[in-house]
Tab-separated table of C-alpha atoms in Angstrom:
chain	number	residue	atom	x	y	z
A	223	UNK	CA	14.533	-1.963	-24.444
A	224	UNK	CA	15.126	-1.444	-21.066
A	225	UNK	CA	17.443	1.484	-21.604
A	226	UNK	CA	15.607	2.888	-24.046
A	227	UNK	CA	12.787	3.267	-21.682
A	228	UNK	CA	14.657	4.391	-19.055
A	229	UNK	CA	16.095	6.914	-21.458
A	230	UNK	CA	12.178	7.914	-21.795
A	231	UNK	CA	11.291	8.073	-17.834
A	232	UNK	CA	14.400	10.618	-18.005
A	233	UNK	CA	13.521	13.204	-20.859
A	234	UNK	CA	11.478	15.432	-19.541
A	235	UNK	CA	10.478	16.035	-23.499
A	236	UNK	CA	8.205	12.881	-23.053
A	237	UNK	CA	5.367	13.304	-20.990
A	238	UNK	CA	3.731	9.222	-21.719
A	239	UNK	CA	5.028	6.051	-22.463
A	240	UNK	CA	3.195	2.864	-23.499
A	241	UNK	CA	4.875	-0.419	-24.367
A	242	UNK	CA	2.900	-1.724	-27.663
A	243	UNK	CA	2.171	-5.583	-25.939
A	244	UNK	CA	2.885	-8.142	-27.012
A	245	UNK	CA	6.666	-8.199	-26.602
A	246	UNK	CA	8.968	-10.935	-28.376
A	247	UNK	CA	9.213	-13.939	-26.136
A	248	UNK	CA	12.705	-13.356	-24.901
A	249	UNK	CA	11.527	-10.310	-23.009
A	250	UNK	CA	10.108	-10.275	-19.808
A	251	UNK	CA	7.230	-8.023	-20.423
A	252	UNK	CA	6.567	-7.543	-16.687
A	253	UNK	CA	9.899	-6.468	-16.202
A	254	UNK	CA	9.481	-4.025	-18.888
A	255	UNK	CA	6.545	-2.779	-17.407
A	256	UNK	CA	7.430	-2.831	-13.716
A	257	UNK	CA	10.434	-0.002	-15.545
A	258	UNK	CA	7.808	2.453	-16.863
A	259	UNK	CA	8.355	5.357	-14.343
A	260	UNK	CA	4.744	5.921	-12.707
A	261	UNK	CA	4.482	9.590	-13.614
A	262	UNK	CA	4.610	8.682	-17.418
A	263	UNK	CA	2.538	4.698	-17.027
A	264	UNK	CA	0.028	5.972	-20.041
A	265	UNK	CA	-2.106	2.885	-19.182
A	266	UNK	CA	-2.092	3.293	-15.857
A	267	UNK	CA	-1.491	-0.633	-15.014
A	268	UNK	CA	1.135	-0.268	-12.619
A	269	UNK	CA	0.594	-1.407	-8.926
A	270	UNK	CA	1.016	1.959	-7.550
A	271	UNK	CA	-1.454	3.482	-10.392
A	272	UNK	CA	-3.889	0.208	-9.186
A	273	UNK	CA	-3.389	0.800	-5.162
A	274	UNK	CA	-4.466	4.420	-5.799
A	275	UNK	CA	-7.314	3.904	-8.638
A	276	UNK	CA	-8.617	0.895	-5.532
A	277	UNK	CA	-7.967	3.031	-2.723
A	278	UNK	CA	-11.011	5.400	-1.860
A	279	UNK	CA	-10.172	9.310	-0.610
A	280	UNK	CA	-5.764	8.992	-0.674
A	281	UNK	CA	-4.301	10.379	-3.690
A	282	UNK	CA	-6.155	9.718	-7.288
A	283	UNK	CA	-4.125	8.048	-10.144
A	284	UNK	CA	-1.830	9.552	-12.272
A	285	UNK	CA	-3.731	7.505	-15.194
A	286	UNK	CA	-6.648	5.082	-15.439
A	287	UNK	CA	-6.748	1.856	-17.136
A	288	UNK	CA	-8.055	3.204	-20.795
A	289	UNK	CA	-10.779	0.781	-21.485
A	290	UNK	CA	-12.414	0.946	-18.116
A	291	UNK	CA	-12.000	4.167	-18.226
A	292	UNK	CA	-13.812	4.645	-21.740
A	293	UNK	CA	-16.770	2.308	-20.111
A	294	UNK	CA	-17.365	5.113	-17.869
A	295	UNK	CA	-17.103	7.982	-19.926
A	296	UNK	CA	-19.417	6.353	-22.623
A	297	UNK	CA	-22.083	6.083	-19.170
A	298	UNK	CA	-21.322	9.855	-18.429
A	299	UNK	CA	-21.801	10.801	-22.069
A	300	UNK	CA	-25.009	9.458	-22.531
A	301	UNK	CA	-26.317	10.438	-18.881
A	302	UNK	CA	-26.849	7.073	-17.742
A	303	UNK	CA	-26.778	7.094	-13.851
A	304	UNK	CA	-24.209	4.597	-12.148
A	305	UNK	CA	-25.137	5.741	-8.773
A	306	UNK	CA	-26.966	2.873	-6.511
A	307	UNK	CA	-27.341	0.788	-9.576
A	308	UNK	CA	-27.140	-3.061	-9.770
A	309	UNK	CA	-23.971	-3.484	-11.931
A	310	UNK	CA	-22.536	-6.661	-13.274
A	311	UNK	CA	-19.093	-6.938	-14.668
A	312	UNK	CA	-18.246	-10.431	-16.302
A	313	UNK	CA	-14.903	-10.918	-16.027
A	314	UNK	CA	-12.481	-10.291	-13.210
A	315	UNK	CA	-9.305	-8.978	-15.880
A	316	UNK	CA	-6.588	-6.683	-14.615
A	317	UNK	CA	-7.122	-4.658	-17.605
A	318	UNK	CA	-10.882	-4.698	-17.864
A	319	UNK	CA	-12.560	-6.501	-15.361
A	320	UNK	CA	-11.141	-5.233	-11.900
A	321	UNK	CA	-10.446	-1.738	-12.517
A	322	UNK	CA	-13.724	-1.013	-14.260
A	323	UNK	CA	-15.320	-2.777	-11.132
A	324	UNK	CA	-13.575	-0.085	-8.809
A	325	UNK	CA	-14.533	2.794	-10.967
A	326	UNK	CA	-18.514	1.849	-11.132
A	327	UNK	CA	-18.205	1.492	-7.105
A	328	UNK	CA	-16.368	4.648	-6.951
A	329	UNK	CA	-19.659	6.149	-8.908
A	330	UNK	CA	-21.911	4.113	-6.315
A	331	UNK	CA	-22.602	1.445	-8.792
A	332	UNK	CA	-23.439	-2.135	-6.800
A	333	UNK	CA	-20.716	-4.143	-8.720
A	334	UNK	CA	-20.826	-7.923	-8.747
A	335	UNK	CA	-17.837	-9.239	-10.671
A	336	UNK	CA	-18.394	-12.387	-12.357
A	337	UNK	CA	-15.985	-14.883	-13.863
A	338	UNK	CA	-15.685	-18.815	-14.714
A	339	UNK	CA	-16.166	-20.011	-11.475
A	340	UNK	CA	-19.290	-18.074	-10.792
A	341	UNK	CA	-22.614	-20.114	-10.526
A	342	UNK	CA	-25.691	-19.110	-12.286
A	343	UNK	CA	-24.426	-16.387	-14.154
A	344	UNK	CA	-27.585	-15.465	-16.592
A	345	UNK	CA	-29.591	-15.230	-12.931
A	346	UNK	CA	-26.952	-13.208	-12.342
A	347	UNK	CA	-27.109	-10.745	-15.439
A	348	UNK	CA	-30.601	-10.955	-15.242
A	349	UNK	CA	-30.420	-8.231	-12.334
A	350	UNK	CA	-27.829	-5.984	-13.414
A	351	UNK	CA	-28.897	-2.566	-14.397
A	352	UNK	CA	-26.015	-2.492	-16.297
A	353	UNK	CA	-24.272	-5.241	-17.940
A	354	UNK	CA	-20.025	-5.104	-18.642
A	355	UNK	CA	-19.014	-7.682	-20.777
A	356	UNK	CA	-15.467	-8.104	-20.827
A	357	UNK	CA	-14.564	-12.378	-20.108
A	358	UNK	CA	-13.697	-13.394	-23.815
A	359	UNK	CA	-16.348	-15.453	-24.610
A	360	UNK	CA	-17.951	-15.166	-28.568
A	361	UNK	CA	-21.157	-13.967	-28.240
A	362	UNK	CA	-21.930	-15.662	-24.583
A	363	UNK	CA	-24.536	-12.948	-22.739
A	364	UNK	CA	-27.717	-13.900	-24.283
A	365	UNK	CA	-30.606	-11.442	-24.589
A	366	UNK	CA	-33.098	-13.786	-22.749
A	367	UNK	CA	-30.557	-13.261	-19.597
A	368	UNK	CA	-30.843	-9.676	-19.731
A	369	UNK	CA	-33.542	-7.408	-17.475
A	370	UNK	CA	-35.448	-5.321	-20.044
A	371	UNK	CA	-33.841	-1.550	-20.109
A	372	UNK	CA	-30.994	-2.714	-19.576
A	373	UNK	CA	-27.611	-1.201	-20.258
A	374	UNK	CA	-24.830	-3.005	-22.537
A	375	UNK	CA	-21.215	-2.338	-22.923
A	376	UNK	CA	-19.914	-5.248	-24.490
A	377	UNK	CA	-15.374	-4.964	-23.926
A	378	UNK	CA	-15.294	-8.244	-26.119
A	379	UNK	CA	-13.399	-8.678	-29.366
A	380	UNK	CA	-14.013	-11.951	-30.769
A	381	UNK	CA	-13.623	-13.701	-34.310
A	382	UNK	CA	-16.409	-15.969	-35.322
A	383	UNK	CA	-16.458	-17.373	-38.795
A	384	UNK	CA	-17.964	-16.343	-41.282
A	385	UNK	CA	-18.209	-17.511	-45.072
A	386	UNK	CA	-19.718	-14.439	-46.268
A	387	UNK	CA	-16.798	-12.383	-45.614
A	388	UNK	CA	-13.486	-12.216	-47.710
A	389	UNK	CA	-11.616	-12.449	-44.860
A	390	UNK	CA	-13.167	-15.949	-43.270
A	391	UNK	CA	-14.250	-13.703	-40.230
A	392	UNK	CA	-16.186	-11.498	-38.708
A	393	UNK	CA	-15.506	-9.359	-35.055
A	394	UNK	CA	-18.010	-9.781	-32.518
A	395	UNK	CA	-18.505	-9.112	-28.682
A	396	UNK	CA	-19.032	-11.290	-25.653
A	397	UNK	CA	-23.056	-10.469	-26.275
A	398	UNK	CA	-25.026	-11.575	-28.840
A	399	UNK	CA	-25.729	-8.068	-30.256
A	400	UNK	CA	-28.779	-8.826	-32.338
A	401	UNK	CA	-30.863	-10.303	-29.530
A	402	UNK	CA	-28.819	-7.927	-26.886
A	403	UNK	CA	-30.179	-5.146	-28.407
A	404	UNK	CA	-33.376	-6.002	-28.567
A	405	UNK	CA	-33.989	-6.056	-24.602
A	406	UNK	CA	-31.123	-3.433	-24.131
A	407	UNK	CA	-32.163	0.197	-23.250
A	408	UNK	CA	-28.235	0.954	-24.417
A	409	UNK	CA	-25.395	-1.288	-25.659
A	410	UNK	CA	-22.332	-0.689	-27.510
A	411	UNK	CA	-21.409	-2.281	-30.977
A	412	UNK	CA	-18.149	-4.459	-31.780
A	413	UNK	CA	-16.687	-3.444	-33.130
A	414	UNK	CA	-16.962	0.882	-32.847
A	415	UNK	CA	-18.183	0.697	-29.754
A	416	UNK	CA	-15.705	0.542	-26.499
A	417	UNK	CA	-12.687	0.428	-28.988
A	418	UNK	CA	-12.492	3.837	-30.180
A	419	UNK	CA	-13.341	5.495	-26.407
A	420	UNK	CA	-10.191	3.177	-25.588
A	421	UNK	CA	-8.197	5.123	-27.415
A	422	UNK	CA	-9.475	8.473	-26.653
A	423	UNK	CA	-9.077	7.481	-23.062
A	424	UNK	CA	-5.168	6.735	-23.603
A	425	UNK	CA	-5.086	11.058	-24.829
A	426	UNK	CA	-6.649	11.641	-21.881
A	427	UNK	CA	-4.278	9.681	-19.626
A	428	UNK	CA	-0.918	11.428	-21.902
A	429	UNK	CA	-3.008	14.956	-21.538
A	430	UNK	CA	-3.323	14.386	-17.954
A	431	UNK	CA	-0.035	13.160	-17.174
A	432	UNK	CA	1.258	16.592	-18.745
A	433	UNK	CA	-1.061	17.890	-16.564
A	434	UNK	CA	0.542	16.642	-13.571
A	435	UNK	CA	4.181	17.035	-14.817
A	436	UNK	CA	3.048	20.865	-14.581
A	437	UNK	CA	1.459	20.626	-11.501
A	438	UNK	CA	-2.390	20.699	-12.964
A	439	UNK	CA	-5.219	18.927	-11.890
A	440	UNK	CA	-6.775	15.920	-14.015
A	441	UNK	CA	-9.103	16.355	-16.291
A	442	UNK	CA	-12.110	14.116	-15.035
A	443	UNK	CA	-13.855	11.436	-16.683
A	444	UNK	CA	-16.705	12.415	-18.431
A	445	UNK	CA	-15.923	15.760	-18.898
B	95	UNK	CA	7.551	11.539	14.257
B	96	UNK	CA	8.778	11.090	10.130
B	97	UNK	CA	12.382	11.395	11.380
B	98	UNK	CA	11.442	8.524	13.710
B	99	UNK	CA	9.620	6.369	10.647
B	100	UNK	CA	12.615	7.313	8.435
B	101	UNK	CA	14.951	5.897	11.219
B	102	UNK	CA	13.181	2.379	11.845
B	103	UNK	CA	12.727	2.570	8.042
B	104	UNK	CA	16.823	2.258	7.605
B	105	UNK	CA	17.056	0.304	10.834
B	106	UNK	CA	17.828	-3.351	9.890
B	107	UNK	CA	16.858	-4.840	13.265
B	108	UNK	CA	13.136	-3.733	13.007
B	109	UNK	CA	11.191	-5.947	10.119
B	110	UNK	CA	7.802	-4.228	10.627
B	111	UNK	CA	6.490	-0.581	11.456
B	112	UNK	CA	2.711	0.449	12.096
B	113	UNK	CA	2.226	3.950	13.657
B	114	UNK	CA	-1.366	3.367	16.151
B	115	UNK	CA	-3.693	5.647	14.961
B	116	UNK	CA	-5.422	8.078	15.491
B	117	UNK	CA	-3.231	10.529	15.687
B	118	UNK	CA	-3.351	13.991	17.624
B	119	UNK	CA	-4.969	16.089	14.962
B	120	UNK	CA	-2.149	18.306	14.397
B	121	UNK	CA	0.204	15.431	12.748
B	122	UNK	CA	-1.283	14.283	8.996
B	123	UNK	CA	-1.943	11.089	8.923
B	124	UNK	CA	-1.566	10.050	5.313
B	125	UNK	CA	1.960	12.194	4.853
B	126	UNK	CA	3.174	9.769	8.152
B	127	UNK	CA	1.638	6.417	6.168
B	128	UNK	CA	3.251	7.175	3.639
B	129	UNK	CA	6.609	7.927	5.092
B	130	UNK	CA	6.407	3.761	6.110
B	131	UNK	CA	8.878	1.888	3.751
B	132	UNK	CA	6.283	-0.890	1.437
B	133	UNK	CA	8.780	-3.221	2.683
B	134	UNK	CA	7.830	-2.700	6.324
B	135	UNK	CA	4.370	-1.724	5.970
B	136	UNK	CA	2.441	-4.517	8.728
B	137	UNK	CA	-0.738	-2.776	7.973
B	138	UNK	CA	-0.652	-3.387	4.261
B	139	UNK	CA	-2.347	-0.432	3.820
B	140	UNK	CA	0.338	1.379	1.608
B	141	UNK	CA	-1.028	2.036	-2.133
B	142	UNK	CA	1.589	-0.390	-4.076
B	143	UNK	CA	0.638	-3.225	-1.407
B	144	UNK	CA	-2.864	-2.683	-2.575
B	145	UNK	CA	-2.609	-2.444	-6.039
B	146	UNK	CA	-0.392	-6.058	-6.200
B	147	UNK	CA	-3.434	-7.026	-4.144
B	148	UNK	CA	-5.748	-6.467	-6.153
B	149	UNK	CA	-3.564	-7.216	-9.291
B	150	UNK	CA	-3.777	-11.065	-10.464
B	151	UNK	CA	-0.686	-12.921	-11.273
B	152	UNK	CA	2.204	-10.113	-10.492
B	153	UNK	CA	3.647	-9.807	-7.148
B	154	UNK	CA	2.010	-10.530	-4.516
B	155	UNK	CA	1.429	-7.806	-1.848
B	156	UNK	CA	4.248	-7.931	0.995
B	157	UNK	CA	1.318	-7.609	3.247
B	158	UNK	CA	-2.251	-8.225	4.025
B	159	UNK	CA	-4.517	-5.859	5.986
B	160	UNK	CA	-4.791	-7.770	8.956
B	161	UNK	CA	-8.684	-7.799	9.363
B	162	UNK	CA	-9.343	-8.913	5.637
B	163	UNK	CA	-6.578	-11.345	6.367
B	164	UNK	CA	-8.080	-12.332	9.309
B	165	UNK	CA	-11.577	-13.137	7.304
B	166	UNK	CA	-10.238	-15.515	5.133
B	167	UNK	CA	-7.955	-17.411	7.822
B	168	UNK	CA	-11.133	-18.154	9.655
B	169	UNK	CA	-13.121	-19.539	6.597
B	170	UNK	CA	-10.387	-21.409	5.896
B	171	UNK	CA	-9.013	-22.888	9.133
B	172	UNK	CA	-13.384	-24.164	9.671
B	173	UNK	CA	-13.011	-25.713	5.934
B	174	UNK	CA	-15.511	-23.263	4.495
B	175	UNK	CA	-15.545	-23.462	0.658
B	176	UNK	CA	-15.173	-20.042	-1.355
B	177	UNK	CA	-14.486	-20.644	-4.701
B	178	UNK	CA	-17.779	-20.681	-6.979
B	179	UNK	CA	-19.791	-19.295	-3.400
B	180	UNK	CA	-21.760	-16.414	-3.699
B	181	UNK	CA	-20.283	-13.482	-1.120
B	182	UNK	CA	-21.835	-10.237	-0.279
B	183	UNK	CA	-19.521	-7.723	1.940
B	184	UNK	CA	-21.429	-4.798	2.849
B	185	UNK	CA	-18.829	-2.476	3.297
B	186	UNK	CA	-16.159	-0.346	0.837
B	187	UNK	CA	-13.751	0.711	3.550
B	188	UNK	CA	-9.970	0.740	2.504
B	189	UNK	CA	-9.523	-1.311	5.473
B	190	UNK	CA	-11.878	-3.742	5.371
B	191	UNK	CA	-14.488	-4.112	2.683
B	192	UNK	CA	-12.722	-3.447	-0.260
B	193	UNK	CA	-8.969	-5.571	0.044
B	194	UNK	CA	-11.904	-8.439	1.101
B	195	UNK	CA	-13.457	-8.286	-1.730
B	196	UNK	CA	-10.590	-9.252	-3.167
B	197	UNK	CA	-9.404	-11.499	-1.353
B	198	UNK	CA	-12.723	-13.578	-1.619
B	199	UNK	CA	-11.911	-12.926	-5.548
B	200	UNK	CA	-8.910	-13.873	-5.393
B	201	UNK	CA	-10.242	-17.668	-3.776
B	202	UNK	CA	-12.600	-17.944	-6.762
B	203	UNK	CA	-15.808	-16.196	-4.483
B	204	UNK	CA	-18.003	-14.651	-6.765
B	205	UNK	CA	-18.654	-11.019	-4.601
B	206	UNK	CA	-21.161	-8.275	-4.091
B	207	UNK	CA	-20.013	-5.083	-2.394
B	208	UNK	CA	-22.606	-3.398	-0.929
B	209	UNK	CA	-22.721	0.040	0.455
B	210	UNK	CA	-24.742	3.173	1.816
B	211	UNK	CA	-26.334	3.688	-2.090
B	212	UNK	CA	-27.113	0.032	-2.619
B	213	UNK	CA	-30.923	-0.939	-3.123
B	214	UNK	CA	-32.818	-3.927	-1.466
B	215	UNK	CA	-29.672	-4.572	0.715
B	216	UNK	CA	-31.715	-7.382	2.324
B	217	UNK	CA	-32.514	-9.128	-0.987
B	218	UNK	CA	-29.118	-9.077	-1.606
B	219	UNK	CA	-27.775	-10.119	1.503
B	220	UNK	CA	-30.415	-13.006	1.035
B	221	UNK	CA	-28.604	-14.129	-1.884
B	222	UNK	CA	-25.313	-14.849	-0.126
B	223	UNK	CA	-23.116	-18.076	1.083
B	224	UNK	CA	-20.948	-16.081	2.624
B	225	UNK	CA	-22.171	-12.979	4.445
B	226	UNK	CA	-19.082	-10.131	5.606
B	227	UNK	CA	-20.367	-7.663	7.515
B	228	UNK	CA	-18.113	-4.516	7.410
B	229	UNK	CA	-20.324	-1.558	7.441
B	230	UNK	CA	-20.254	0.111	10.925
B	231	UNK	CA	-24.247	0.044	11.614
B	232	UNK	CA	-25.387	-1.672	15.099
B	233	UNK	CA	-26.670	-4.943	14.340
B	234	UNK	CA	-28.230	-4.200	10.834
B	235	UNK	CA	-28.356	-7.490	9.880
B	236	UNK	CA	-31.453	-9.249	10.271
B	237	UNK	CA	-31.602	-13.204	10.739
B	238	UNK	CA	-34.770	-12.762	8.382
B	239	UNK	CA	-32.135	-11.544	5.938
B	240	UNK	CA	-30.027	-14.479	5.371
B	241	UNK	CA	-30.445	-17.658	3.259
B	242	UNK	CA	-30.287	-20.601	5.605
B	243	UNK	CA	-27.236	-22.100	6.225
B	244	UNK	CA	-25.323	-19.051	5.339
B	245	UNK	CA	-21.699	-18.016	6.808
B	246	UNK	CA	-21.489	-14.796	8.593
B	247	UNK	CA	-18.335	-13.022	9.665
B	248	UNK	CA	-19.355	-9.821	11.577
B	249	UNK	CA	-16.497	-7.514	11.430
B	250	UNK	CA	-18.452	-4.459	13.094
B	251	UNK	CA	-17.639	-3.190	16.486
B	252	UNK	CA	-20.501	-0.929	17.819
B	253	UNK	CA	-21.201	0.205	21.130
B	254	UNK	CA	-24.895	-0.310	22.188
B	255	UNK	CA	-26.950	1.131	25.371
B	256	UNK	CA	-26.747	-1.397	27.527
B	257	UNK	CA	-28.186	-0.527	31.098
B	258	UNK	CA	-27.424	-3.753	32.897
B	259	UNK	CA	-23.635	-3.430	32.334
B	260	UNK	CA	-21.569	-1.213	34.536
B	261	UNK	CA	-20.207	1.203	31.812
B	262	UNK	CA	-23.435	1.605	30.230
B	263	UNK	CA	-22.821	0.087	26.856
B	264	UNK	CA	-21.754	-3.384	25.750
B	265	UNK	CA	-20.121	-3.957	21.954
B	266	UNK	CA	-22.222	-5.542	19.445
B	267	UNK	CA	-21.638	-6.405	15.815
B	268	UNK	CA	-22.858	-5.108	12.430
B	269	UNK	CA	-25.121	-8.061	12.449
B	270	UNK	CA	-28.414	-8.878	14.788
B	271	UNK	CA	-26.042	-12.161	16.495
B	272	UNK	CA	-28.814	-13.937	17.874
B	273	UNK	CA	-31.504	-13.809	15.241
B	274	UNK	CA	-28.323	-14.608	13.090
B	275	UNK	CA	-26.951	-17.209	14.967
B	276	UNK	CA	-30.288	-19.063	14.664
B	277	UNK	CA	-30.217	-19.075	10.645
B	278	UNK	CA	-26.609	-18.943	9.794
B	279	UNK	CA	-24.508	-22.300	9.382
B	280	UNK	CA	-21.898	-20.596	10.960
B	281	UNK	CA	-21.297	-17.153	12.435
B	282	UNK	CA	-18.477	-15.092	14.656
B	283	UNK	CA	-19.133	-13.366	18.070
B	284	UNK	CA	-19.018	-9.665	18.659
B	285	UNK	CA	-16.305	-8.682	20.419
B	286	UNK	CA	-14.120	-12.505	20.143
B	287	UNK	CA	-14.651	-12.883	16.990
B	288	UNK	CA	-12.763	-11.296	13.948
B	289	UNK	CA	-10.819	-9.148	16.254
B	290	UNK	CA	-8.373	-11.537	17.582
B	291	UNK	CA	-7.380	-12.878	14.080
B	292	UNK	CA	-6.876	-9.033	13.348
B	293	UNK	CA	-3.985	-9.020	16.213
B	294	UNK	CA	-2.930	-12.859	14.827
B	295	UNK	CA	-2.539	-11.135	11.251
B	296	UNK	CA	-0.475	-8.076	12.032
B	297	UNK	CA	1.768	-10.912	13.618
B	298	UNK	CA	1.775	-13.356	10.142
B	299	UNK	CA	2.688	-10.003	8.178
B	300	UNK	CA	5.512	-8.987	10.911
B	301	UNK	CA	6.795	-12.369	10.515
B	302	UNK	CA	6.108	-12.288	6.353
B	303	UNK	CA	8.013	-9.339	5.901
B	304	UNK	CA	10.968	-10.501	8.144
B	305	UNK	CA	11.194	-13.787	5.416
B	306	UNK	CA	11.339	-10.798	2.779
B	307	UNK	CA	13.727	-9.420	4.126
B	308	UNK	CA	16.032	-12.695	4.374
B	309	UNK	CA	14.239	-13.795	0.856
B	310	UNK	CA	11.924	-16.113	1.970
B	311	UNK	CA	8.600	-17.135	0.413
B	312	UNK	CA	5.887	-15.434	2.543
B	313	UNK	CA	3.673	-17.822	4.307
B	314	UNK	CA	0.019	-18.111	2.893
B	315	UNK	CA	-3.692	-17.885	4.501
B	316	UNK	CA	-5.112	-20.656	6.248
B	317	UNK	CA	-1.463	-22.465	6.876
């Protein structure tokens, strides 16, 4: 695997390359990742990608983290303003959580990142402008926690059980969408929600790294 | 001046290389940064340091920015809890306020950043265990401000008017110190305060990245 990807960092035929997770258990994913040249890192997780995406005024990111980045664009699509906003992400991931952090404070969001050690976390929710649910808990953000007008995007992908389907189960967020959306101004569904902009984001990141293998500029989020 | 980075680069005698800033505006400063080998960056500053800062559970960063650094060695050498503590740093520098941020993260603090577009900074500030101040306004922090028994670490430097002092100035902090020092639990001096554990920092990271370079575990905050 590792020479296959090196083969990949060296054609310049191949513009992105993404590792479908998880790997087999004899292979060291991070080592596998760690080999992902940065110039082609389609989901943007490597360190250098991270320093830059963190790092305010230096040089941007070849790629952004795809689901943080489709949390943003979603905002930008439906004109909701980030800047001097209370935000609150729940969840502190390095896919989610952390990255998506950095881009709200890039867009002069006030970001308060929550996770399992946090105390008082519906006081907490209670003043975000906009909520970011992305800690992996079924159905946990209640709408009684959130301020009225508020503005959901709910990262979660859950299964809860559920009789009524064939299946045994049903897909739902890390907010209770029924009583979510009732106090929301906004909120995304799960599933159809932040999933599809995930993978829209991950063609933007290939697009853009073709971009920069010609010497273009990025195409922006939002845009 | 790169010829003379590139040469202590591929020295083996020098562990540890940090160019003083500013420089004479003729030389650019990022291009000579970024000429500094990750492996004998002191500052920390470079943008893979960063991102396996702010990256959970990969490498760690070779080095710390010193006055972050410096910010959690104090709270830890006086016993001051973070994990599960609420943390405002007002602030988003690259230098400071963001790499503390995480940092407090990273020790389970639950943290607000809070910069020039945040609203009701004082509420928020109010909110706060653990107050960094990191913002570069002359003592904007009011004692009214804080909860009682809050923790303040004033990382400002500003000069102030001061006609009783020969030079006409005297350095104060980000933070009001005595209205401060009457509310806060705990609280450090402007200058005396942060700035010395800057200086002890750079020397943990020279000697960190000299135990790289033999392979030795790095040594850790607060120890």
């Amino acid at each position: 695997l590792l020479m296959e990807v090196e083969k990949l960092n060296n054609d310049p035929a191949v513009h992105a390359i993404l590792v479908q997770l998880p790997l087999p258990s004899h292979i060291d994913e991070a080592v596998i990742l760690k080999a992902i040249a940065v110039e082609k890192d389609a989901d943007g997780f490597s360190a250098l990608n991270i320093g830059n995406l963190c790092l305010r005024g230096g040089d941007p990111p070849l790629a952004v983290p795809c689901t943080p980045a489709g949390c943003i664009e979603l905002l930008k699509r439906y004109n909701i303003p980030i800047s001097g906003k209370d935000c609150v992400v729940l969840g502190r991931s390095n896919i989610v959580g952390m990255p998506v952090a950095h881009l709200l404070q890039a867009e002069n969001g006030t970001v308060t990142v929550i996770h399992s050690r946090t105390q008082d976390i519906p006081e907490k929710v209670g003043r975000a402008d906009i909520v970011i649910a992305a800690i992996g808990r079924t159905e946990m953000v209640r709408g009684e926690w959130l301020k009225p007008g508020a503005v959901v995007i709910d990262v979660g992908i859950n299964s809860k059980e559920d009789a009524t389907r064939k299946r045994g189960y049903r897909l739902v967020g890390d907010c209770n969408f029924d009583e979510c959306a009732a106090v929301a101004s906004a909120i995304t569904p799960v599933p159809g929600g932040v999933g599809p902009m995930t993978i829209a984001m991950l063609m933007k990141n290939t697009v853009n790294l073709a971009r920069h293998s010609l010497g273009l500029e990025p195409l922006p989020l939002g845009a």
